[in-house]
PDB file of C-alpha atoms in Angstrom:
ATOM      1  CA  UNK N   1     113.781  80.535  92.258  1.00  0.00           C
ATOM      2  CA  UNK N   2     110.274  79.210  91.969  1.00  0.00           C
ATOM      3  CA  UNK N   3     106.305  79.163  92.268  1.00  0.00           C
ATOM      4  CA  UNK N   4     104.815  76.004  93.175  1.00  0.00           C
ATOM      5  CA  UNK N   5     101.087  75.837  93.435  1.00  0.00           C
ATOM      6  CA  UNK N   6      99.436  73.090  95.308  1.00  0.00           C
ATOM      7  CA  UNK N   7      95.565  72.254  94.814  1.00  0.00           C
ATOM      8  CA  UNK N   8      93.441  69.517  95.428  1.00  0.00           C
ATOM      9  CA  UNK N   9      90.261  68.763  96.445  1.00  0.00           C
ATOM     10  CA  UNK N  10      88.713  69.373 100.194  1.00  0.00           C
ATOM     11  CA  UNK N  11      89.960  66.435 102.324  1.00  0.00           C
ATOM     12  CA  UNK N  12      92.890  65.217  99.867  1.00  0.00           C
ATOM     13  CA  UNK N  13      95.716  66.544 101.608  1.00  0.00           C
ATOM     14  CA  UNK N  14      96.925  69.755 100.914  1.00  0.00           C
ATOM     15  CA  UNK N  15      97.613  71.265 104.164  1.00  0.00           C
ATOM     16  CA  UNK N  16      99.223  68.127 105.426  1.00  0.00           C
ATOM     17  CA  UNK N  17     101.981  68.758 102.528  1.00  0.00           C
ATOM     18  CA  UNK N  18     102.719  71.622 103.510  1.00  0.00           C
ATOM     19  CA  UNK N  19     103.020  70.316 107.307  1.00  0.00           C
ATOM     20  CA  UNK N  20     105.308  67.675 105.985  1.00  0.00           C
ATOM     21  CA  UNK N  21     107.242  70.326 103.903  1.00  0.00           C
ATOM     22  CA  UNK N  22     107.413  72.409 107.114  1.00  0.00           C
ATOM     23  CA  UNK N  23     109.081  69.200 109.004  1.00  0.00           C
ATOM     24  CA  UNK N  24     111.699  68.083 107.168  1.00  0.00           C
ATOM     25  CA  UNK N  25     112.711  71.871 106.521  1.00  0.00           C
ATOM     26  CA  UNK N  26     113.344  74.990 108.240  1.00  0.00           C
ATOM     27  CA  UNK N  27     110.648  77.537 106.318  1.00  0.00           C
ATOM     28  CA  UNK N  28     108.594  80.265 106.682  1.00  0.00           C
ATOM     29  CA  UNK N  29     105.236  78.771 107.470  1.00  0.00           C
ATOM     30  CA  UNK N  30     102.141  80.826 107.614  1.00  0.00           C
ATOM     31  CA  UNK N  31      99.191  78.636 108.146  1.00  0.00           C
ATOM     32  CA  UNK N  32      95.634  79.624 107.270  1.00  0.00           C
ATOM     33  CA  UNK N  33      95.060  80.740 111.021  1.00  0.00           C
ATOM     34  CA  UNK N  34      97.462  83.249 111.492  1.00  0.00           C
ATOM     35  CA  UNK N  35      96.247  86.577 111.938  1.00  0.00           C
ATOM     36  CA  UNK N  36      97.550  89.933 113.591  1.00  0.00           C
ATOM     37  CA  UNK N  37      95.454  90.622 116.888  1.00  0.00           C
ATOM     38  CA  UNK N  38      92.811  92.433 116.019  1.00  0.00           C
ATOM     39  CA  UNK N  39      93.165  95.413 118.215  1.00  0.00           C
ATOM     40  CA  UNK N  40      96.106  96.646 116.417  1.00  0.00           C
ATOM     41  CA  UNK N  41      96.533  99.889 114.652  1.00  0.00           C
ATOM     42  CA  UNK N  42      97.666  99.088 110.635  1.00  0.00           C
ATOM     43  CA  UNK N  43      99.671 102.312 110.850  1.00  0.00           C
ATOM     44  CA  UNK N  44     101.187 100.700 114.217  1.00  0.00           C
ATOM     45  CA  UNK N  45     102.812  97.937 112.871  1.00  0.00           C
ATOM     46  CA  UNK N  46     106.519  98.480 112.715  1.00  0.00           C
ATOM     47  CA  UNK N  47     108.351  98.033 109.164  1.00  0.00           C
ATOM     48  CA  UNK N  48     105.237  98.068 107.489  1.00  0.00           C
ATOM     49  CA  UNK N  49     104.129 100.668 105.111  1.00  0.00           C
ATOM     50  CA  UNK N  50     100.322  99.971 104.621  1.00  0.00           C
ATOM     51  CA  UNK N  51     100.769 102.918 101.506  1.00  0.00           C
ATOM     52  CA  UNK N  52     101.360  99.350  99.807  1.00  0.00           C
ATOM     53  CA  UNK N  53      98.162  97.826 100.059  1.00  0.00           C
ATOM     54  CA  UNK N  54      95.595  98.455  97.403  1.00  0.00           C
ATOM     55  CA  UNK N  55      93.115  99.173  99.695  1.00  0.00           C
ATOM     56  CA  UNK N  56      94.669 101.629 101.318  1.00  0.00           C
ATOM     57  CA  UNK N  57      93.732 104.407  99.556  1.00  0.00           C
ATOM     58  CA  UNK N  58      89.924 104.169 100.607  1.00  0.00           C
ATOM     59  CA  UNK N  59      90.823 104.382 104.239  1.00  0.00           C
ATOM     60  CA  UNK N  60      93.600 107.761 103.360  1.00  0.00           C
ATOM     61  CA  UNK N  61      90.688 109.313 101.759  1.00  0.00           C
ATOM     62  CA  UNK N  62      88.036 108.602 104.449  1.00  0.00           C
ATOM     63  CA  UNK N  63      90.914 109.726 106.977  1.00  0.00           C
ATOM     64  CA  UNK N  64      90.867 106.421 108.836  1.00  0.00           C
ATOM     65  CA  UNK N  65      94.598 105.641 107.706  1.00  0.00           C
ATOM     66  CA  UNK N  66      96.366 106.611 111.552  1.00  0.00           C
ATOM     67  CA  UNK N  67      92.980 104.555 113.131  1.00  0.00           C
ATOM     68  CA  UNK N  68      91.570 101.723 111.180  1.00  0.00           C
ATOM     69  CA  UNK N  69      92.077  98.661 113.210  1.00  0.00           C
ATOM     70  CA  UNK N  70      93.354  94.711 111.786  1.00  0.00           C
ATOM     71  CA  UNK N  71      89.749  93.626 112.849  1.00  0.00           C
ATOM     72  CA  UNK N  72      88.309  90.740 113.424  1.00  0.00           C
ATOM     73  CA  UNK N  73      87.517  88.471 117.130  1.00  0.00           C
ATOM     74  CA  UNK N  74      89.117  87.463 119.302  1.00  0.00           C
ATOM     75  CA  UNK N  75      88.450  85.241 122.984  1.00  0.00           C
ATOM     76  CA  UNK N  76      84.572  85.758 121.345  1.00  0.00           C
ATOM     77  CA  UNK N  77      84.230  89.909 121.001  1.00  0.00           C
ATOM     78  CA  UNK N  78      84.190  91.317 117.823  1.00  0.00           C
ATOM     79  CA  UNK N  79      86.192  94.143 116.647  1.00  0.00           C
ATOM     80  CA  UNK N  80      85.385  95.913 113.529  1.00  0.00           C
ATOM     81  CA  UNK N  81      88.486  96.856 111.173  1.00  0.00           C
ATOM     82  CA  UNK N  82      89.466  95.576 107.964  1.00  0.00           C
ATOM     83  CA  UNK N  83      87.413  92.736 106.110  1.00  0.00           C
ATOM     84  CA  UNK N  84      88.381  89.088 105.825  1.00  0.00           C
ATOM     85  CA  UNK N  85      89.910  89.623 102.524  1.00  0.00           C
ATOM     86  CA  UNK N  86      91.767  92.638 103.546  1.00  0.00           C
ATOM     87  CA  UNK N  87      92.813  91.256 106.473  1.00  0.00           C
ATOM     88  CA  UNK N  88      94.631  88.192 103.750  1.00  0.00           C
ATOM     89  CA  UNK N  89      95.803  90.785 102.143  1.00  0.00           C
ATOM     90  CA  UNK N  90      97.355  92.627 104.788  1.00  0.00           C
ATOM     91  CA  UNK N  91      99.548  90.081 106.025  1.00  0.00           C
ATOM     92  CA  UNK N  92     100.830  89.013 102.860  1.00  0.00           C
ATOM     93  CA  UNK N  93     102.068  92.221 102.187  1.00  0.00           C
ATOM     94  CA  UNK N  94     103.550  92.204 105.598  1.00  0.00           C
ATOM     95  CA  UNK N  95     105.269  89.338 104.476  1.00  0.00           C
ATOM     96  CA  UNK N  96     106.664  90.378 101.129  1.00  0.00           C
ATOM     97  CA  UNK N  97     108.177  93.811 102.838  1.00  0.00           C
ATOM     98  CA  UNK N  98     109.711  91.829 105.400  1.00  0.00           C
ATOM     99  CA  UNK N  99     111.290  89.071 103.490  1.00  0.00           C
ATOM    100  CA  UNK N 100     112.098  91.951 100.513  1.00  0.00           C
ATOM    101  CA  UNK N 101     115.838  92.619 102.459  1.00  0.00           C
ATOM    102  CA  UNK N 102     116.451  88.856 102.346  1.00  0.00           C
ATOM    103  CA  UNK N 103     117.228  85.772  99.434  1.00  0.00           C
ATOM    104  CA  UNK N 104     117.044  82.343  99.092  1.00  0.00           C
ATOM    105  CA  UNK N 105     113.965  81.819 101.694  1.00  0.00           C
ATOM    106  CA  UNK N 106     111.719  79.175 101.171  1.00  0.00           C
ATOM    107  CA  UNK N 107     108.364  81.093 102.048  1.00  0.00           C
ATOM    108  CA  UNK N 108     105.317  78.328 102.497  1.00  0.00           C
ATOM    109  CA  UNK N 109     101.764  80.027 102.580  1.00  0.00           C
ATOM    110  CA  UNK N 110      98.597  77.818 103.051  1.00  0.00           C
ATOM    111  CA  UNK N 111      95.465  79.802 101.937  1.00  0.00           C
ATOM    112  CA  UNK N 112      96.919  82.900 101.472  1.00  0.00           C
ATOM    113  CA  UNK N 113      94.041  84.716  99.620  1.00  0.00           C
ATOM    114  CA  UNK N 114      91.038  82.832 100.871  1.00  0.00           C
ATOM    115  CA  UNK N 115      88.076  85.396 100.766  1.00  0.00           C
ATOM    116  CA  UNK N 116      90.233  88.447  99.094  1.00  0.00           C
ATOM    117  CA  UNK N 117      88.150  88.988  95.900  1.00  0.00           C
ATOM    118  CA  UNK N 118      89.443  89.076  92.037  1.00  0.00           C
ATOM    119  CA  UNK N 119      89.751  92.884  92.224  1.00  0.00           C
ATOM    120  CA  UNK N 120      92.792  92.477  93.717  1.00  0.00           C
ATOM    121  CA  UNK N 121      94.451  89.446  91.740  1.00  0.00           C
ATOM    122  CA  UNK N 122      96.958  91.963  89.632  1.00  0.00           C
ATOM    123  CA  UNK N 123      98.090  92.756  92.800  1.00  0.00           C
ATOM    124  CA  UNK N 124      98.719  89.106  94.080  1.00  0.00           C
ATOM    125  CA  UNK N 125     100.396  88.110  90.921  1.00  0.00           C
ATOM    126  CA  UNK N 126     102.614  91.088  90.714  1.00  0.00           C
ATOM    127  CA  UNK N 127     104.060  90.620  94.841  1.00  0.00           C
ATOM    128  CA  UNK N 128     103.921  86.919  93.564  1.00  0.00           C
ATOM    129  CA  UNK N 129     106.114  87.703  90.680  1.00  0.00           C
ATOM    130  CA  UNK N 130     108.709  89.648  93.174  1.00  0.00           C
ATOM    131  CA  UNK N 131     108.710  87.263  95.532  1.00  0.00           C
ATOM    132  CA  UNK N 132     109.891  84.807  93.140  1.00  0.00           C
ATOM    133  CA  UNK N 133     112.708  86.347  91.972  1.00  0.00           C
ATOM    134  CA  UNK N 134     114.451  86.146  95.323  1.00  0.00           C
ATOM    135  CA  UNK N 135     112.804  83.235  97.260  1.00  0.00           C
ATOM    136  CA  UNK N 136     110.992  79.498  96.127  1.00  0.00           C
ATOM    137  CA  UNK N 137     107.428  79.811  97.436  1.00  0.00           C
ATOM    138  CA  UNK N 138     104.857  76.735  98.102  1.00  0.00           C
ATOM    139  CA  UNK N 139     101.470  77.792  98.099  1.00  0.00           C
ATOM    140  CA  UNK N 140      98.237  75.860  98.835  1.00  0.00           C
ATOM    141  CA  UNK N 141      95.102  77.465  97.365  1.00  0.00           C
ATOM    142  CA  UNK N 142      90.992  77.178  96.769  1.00  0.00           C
ATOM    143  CA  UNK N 143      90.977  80.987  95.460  1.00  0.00           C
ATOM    144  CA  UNK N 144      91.807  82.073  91.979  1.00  0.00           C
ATOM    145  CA  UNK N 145      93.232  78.823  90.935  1.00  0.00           C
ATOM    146  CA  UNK N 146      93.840  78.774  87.796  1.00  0.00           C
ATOM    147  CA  UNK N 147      95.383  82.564  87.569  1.00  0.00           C
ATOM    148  CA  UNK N 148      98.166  80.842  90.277  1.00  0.00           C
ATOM    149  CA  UNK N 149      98.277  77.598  87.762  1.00  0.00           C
ATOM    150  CA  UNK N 150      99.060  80.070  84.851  1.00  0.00           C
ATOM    151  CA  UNK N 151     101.911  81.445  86.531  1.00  0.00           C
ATOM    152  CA  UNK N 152     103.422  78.950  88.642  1.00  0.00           C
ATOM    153  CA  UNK N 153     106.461  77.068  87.779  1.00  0.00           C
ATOM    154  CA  UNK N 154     104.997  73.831  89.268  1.00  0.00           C
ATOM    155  CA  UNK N 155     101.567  72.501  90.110  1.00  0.00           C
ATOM    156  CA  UNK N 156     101.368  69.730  92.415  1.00  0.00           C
ATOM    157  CA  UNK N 157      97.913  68.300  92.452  1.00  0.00           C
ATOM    158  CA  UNK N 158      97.188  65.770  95.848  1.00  0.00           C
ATOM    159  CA  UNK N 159      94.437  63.103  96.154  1.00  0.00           C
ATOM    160  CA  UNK N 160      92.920  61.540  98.825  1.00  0.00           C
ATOM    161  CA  UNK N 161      92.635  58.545  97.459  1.00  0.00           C
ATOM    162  CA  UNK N 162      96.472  57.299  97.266  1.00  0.00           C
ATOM    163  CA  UNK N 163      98.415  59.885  99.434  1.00  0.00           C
ATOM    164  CA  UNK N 164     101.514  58.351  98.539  1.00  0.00           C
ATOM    165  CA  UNK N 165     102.009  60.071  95.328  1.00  0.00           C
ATOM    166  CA  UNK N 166     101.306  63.414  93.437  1.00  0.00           C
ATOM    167  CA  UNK N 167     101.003  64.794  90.533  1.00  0.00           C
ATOM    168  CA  UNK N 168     103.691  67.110  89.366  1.00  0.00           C
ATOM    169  CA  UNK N 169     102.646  69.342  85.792  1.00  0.00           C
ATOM    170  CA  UNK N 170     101.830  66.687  83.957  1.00  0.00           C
ATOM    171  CA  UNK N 171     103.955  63.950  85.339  1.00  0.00           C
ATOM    172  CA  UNK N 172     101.507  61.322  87.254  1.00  0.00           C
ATOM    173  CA  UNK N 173     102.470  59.248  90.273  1.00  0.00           C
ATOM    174  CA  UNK N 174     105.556  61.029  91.623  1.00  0.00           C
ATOM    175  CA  UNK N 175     106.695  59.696  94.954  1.00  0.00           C
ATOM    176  CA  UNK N 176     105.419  62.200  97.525  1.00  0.00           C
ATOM    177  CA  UNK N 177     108.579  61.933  99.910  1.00  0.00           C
ATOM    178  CA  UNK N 178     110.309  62.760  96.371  1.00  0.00           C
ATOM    179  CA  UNK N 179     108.100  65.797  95.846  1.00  0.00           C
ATOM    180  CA  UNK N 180     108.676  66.835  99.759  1.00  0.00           C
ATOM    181  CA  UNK N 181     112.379  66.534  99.497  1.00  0.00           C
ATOM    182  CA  UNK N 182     112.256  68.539  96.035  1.00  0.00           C
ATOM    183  CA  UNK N 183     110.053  71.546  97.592  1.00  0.00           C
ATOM    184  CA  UNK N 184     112.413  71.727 100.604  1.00  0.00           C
ATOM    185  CA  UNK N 185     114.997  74.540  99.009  1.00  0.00           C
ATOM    186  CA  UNK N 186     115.748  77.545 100.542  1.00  0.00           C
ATOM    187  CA  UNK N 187     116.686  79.014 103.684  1.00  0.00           C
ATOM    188  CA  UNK N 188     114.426  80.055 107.333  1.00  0.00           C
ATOM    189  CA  UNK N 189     113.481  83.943 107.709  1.00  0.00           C
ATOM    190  CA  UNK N 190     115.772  85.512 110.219  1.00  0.00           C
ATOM    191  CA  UNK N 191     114.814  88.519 112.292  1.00  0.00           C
ATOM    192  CA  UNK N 192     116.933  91.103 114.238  1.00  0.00           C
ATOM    193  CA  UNK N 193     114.647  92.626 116.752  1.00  0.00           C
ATOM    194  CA  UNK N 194     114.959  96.234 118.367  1.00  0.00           C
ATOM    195  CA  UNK N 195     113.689  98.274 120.868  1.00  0.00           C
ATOM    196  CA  UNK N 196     110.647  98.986 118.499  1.00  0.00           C
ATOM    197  CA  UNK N 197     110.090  95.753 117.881  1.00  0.00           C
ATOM    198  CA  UNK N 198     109.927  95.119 121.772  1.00  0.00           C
ATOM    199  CA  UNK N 199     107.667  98.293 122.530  1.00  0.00           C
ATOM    200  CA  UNK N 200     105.455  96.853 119.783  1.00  0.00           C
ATOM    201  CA  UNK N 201     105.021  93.515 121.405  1.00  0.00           C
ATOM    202  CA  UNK N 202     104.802  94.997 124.980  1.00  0.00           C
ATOM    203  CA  UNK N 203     102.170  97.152 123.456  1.00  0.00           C
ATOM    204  CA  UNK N 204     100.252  94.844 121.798  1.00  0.00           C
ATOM    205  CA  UNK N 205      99.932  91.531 124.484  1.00  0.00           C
ATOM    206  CA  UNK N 206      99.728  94.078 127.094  1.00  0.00           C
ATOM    207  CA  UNK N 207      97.028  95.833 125.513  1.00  0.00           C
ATOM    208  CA  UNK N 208      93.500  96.078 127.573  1.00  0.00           C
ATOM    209  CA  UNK N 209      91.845  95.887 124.840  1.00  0.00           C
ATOM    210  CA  UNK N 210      92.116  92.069 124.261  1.00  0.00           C
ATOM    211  CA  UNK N 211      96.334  91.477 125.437  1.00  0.00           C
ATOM    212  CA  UNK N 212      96.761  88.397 127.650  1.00  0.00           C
ATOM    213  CA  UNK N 213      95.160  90.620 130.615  1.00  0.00           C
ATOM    214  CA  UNK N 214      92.067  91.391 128.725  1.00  0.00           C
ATOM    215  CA  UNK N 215      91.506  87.418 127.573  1.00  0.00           C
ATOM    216  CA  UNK N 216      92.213  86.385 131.145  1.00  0.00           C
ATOM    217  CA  UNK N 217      89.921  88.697 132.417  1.00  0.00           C
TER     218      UNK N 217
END
């Protein structure tokens, strides 16, 4: 299986290969705005063990671990939690434990570790190194660059200028459809929900706290 880093500069593309990617195969797509609601409880998240995150320690010792929230806003009201970076963090690892059970997925992740600082880049090269073993992964990325170069199996670089081809490692002017058909290996995440997993959701957009009754109101 396979790493494939792609960079660019702002404006040249990057996102909208992945989009393509995303369209002509089924994936696991997690786009720079996806976030957990920020009311949640870390420790409430079923099949997640936050003992994993290399923060987590900080919030065990300050005895926060059963209370600390996801963070963040949302419909315009603040809630204080986890940073930015953390918050990256947090569902990447959510990611990696859930995909751990299954093989051949082809996991695409735009931005991934935008704002998580370089303390924590032996931590995103070791899940990165796991992940690969099982799955191909396409990742877009502005943060620690050329740490994800080093390690990847492929860089594709995109321009803005001709948007019809890429540049593979070294190879220049690759046909992009080429280099879209070529990324698109590997299977779609599938998930068996349970009762918990119901509860959870009941829980959480039912929540007064910010849940679809709290935004409407």
């Amino acid at each position: 299986m396979t790493l494939t880093v792609c960079v660019g500069a702002s404006g040249s593309g990057k996102t909208t290969f992945l989009n393509d990617v995303h369209k002509s195969h089924k994936c696991t797509y997690i786009r720079q705005y996806h976030n957990l609601r920020p009311y949640i409880k870390v420790s409430a998240i079923p099949a997640f063990d936050p003992i994993q995150l290399p923060y987590w320690d900080i919030y065990v010792n300050e005895k926060k671990d059963k209370s600390i929230l996801v963070g963040g806003t949302i419909a315009g009201q603040f809630m204080a939690g986890l940073s930015g970076g953390q918050r990256k963090l947090l569902l990447f690892e959510l990611i990696f434990q859930r995909t751990a059970s299954q093989d051949n997925l082809l996991i695409v992740l735009d931005e991934p570790f935008a704002g998580v600082t370089d303390d924590f880049v032996p931590f995103i090269v070791g899940r990165l190194n796991e992940m690969r073993k099982k799955h191909n992964i396409l990742l877009v990325t502005n943060d620690h660059v050329e740490t994800l170069k080093t390690m990847a199996d492929n860089t594709v670089i995109v321009s803005a200028i001709d948007r019809t081809k890429v540049k593979i490692n070294e190879k220049e002017g690759v046909d992009r459809d080429t280099a879209l058909l070529a990324m698109s290996i590997g299977d779609e995440y599938t998930q068996n929900s349970n009762n918990q997993d119901l509860k959870f959701f009941l829980d959480v957009e039912l929540s007064k706290n910010g849940g679809v009754f709290g935004v409407a109101g």
